[in-house]
Short mmCIF file of C-alpha atoms in Angstrom, two decimals:
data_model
loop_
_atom_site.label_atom_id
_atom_site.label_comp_id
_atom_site.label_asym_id
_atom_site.label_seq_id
_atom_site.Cartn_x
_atom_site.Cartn_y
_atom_site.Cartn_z
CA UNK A 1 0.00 0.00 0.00
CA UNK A 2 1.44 3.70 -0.87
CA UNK A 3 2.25 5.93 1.48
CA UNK A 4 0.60 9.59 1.83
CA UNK A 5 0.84 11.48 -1.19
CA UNK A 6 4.08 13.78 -1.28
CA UNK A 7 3.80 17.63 -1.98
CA UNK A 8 4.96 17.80 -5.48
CA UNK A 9 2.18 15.08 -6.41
CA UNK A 10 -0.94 17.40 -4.72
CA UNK A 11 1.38 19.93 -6.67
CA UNK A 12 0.95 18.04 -10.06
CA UNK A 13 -2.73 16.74 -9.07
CA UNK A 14 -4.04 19.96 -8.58
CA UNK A 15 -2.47 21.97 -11.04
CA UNK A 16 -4.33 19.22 -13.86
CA UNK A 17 -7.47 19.40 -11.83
CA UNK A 18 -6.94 23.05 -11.99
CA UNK A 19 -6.71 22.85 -16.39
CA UNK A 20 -8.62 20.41 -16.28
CA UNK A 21 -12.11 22.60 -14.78
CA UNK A 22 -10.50 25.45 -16.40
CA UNK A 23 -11.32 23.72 -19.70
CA UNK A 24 -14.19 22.45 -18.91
CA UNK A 25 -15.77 25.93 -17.74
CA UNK A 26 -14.36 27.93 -21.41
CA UNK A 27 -15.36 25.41 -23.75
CA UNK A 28 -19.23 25.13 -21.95
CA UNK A 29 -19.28 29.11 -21.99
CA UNK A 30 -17.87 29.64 -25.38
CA UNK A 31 -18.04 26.09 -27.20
CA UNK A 32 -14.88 23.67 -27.84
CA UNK A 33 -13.89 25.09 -31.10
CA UNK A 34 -13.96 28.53 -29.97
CA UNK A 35 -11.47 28.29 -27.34
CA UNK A 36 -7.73 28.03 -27.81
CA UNK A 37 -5.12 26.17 -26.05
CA UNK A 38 -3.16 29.46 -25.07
CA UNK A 39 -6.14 30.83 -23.89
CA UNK A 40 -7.06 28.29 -21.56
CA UNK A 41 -3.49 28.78 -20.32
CA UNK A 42 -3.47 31.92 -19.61
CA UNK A 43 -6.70 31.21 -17.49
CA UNK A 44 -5.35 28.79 -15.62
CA UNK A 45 -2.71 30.75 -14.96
CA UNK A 46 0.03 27.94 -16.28
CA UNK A 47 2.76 27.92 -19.76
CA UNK A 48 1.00 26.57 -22.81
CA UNK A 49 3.73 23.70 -22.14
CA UNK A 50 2.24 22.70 -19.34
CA UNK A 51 -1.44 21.90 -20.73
CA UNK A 52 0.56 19.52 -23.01
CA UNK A 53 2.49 18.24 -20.38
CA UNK A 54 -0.84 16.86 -18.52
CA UNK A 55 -2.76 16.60 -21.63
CA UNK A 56 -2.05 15.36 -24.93
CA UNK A 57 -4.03 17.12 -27.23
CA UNK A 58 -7.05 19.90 -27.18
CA UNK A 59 -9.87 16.94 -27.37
CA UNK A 60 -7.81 14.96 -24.00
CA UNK A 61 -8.97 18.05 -22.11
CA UNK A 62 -11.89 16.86 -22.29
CA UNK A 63 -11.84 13.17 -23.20
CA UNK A 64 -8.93 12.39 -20.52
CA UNK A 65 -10.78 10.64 -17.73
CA UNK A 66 -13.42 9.36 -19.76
CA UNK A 67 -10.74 7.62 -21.73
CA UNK A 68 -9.17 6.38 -18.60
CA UNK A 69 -12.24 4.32 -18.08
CA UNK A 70 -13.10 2.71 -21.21
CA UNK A 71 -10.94 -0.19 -21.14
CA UNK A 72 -12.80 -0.70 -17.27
CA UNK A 73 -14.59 -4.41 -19.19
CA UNK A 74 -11.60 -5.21 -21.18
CA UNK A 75 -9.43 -5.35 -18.42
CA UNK A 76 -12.18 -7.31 -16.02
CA UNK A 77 -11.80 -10.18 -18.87
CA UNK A 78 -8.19 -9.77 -18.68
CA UNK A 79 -8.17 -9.87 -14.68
CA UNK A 80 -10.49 -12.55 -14.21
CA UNK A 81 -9.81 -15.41 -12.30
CA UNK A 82 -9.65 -18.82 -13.26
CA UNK A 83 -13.55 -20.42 -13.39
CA UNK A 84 -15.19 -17.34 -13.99
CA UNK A 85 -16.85 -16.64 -17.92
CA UNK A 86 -16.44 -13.72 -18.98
CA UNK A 87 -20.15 -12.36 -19.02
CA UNK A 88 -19.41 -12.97 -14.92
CA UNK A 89 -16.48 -10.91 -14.74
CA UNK A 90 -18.05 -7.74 -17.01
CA UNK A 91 -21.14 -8.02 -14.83
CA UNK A 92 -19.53 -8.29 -11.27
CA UNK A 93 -17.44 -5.25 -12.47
CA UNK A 94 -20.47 -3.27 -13.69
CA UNK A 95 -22.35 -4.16 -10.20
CA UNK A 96 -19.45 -3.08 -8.26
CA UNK A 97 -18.94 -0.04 -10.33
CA UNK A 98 -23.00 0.57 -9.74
CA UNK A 99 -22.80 0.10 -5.66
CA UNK A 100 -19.97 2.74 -5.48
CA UNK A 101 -21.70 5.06 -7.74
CA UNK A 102 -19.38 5.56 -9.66
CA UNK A 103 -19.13 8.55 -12.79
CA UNK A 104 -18.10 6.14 -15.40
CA UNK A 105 -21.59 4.29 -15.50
CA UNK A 106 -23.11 7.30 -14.97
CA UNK A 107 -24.89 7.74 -11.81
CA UNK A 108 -22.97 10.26 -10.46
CA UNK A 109 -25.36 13.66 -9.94
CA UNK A 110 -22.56 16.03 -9.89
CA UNK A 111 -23.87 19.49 -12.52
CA UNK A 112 -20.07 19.26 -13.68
CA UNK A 113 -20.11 15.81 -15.03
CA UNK A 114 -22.95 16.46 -16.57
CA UNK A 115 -21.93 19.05 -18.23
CA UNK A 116 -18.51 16.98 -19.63
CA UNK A 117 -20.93 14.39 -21.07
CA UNK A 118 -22.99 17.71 -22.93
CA UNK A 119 -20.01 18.69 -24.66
CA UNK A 120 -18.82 15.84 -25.49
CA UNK A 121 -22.57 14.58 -27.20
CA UNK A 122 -22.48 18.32 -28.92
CA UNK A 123 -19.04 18.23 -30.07
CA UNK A 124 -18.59 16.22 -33.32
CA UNK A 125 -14.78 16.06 -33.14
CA UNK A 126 -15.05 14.22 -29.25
CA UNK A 127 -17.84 12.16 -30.32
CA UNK A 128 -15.77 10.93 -33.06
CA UNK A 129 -12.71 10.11 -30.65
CA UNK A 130 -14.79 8.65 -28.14
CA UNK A 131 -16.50 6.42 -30.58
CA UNK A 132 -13.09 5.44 -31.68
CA UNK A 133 -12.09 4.83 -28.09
CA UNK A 134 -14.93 2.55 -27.40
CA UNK A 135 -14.60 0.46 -30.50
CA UNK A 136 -10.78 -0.24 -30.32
CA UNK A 137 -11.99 -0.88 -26.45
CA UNK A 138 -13.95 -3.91 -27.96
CA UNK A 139 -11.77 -4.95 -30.14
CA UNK A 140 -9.13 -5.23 -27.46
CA UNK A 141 -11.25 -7.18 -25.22
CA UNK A 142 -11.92 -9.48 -28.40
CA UNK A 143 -8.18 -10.31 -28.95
CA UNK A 144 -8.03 -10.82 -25.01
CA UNK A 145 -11.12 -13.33 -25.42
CA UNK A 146 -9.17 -14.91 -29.00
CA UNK A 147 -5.85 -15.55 -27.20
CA UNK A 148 -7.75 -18.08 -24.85
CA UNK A 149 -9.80 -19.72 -27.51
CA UNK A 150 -8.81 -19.75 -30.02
CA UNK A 151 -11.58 -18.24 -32.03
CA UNK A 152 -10.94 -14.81 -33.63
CA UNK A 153 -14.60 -14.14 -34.86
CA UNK A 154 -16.56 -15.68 -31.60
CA UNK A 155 -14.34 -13.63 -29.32
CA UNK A 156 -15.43 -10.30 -31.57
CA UNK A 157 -19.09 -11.48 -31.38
CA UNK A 158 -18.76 -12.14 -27.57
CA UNK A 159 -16.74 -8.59 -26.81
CA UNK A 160 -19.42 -6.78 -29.13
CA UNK A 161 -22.51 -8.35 -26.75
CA UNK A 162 -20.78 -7.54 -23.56
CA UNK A 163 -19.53 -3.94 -24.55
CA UNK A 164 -23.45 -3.17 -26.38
CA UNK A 165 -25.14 -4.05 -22.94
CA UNK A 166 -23.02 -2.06 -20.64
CA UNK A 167 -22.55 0.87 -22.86
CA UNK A 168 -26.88 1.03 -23.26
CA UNK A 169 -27.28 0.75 -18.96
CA UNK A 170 -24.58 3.52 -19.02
CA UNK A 171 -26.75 5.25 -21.64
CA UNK A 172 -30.01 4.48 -19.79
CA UNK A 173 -28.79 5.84 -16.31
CA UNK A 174 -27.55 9.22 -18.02
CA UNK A 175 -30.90 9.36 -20.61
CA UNK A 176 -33.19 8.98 -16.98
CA UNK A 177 -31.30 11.59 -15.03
CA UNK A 178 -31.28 13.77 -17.99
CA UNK A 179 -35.29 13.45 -18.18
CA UNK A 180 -35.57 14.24 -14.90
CA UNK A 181 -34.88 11.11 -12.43
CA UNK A 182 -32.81 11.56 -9.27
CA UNK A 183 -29.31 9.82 -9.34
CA UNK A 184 -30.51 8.24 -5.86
CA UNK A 185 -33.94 6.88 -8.25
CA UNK A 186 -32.00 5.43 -11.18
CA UNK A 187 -29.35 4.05 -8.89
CA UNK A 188 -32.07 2.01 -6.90
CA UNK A 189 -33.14 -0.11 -9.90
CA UNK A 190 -29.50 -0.25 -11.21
CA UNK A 191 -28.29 -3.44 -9.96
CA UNK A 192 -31.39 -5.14 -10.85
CA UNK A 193 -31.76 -3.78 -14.78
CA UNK A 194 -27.73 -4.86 -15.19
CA UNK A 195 -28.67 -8.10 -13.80
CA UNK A 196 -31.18 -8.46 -16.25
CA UNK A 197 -29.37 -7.21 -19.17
CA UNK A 198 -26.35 -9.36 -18.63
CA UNK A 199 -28.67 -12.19 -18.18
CA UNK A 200 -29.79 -12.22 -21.71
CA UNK A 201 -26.24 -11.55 -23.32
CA UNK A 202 -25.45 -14.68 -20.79
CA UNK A 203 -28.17 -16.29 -22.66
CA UNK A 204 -26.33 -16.25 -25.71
CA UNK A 205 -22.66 -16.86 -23.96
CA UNK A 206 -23.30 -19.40 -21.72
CA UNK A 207 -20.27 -21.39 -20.83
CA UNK A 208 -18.11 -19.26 -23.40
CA UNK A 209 -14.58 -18.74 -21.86
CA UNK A 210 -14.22 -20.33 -18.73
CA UNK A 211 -11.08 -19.51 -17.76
CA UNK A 212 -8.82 -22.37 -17.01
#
């Protein structure tokens, strides 16, 4: 287990949380085309150099922590242990993720996070990257399932199942808050609409790769 953080890391952690809502705040006000690198800079009160040196690009502004999160059910496959399919490890993942409320499955309440997932929907450029993000997410998870068994095109149907039902209850809970619906309402029936969901991929993948 680590230690406390040291003072440079708050430093560093704060300074990108500092671009990071700095971003965030210009391109909602003034749209993400209309709003230049420098000038979120100079806002945040840091070198040009340094936005690149916590963020890649323009669109990672933006796209950085949702891209940190959607590999989350290619790596369950990858981590599972041995006896467990991998509709069981995607789901127990997703029900975990659901318990702990987490932003990434969207049923976290928070005006800010909201307002991320806005821009992104109304920004053709980051739809296009995330789209991109989430396929190659699949495909990886498809090559993970194809190095156990041997089965290139299975694997890609499998990943595609398991990746189409989690990304539409992630959908669902953000389309139900959006209309309206508390995050403490949708997150009630959560558990029990994954369950369901993953039970009918598991329909269709039951018994596919076991782990040995």
């Amino acid at each position: 287990m680590g230690g406390p953080m040291g003072l440079r890391e708050r430093k560093k952690l704060e300074t990108r949380r500092r671009i990071y809502r700095t971003a965030v705040a210009l391109f909602v006000e003034r749209g993400f085309d209309n709003v230049s690198v420098q000038e979120i800079a100079d806002a945040a009160e840091v070198s040009k150099m340094t936005v690149f040196n916590y963020f890649g690009s323009k669109e990672d502004l933006i796209l950085g922590p949702m891209l940190e999160h959607v590999g989350d059910a290619c790596r369950a496959v990858r981590e599972r242990e041995p006896g467990e399919s991998a509709v069981d490890a995607v789901r127990r993942q997703f029900l975990g993720m659901v318990e702990t409320r987490e932003a990434s499955v969207g049923l976290h309440g928070e005006p800010f996070a909201r307002q991320v997932r806005k821009l992104i929907l109304g920004t053709p450029v980051l739809m296009e990257r995330a789209f991109v993000a989430v396929q190659k997410s699949t495909r990886d998870m498809a090559a993970a399932l194809a190095e156990e068994t041997g089965d290139a095109t299975l694997a890609l149907i499998a990943a595609s199942m398991l990746s189409a039902a989690r990304n539409a209850l992630i959908e669902e809970h953000h389309s139900r808050i959006d209309a309206g619906e508390s995050p403490d309402a949708v997150a009630a029936d959560a558990a029990e609409r994954a369950g369901r969901a993953f039970g009918l991929v598991e329909k269709g993948l039951s018994g596919y790769a076991v782990k040995t």
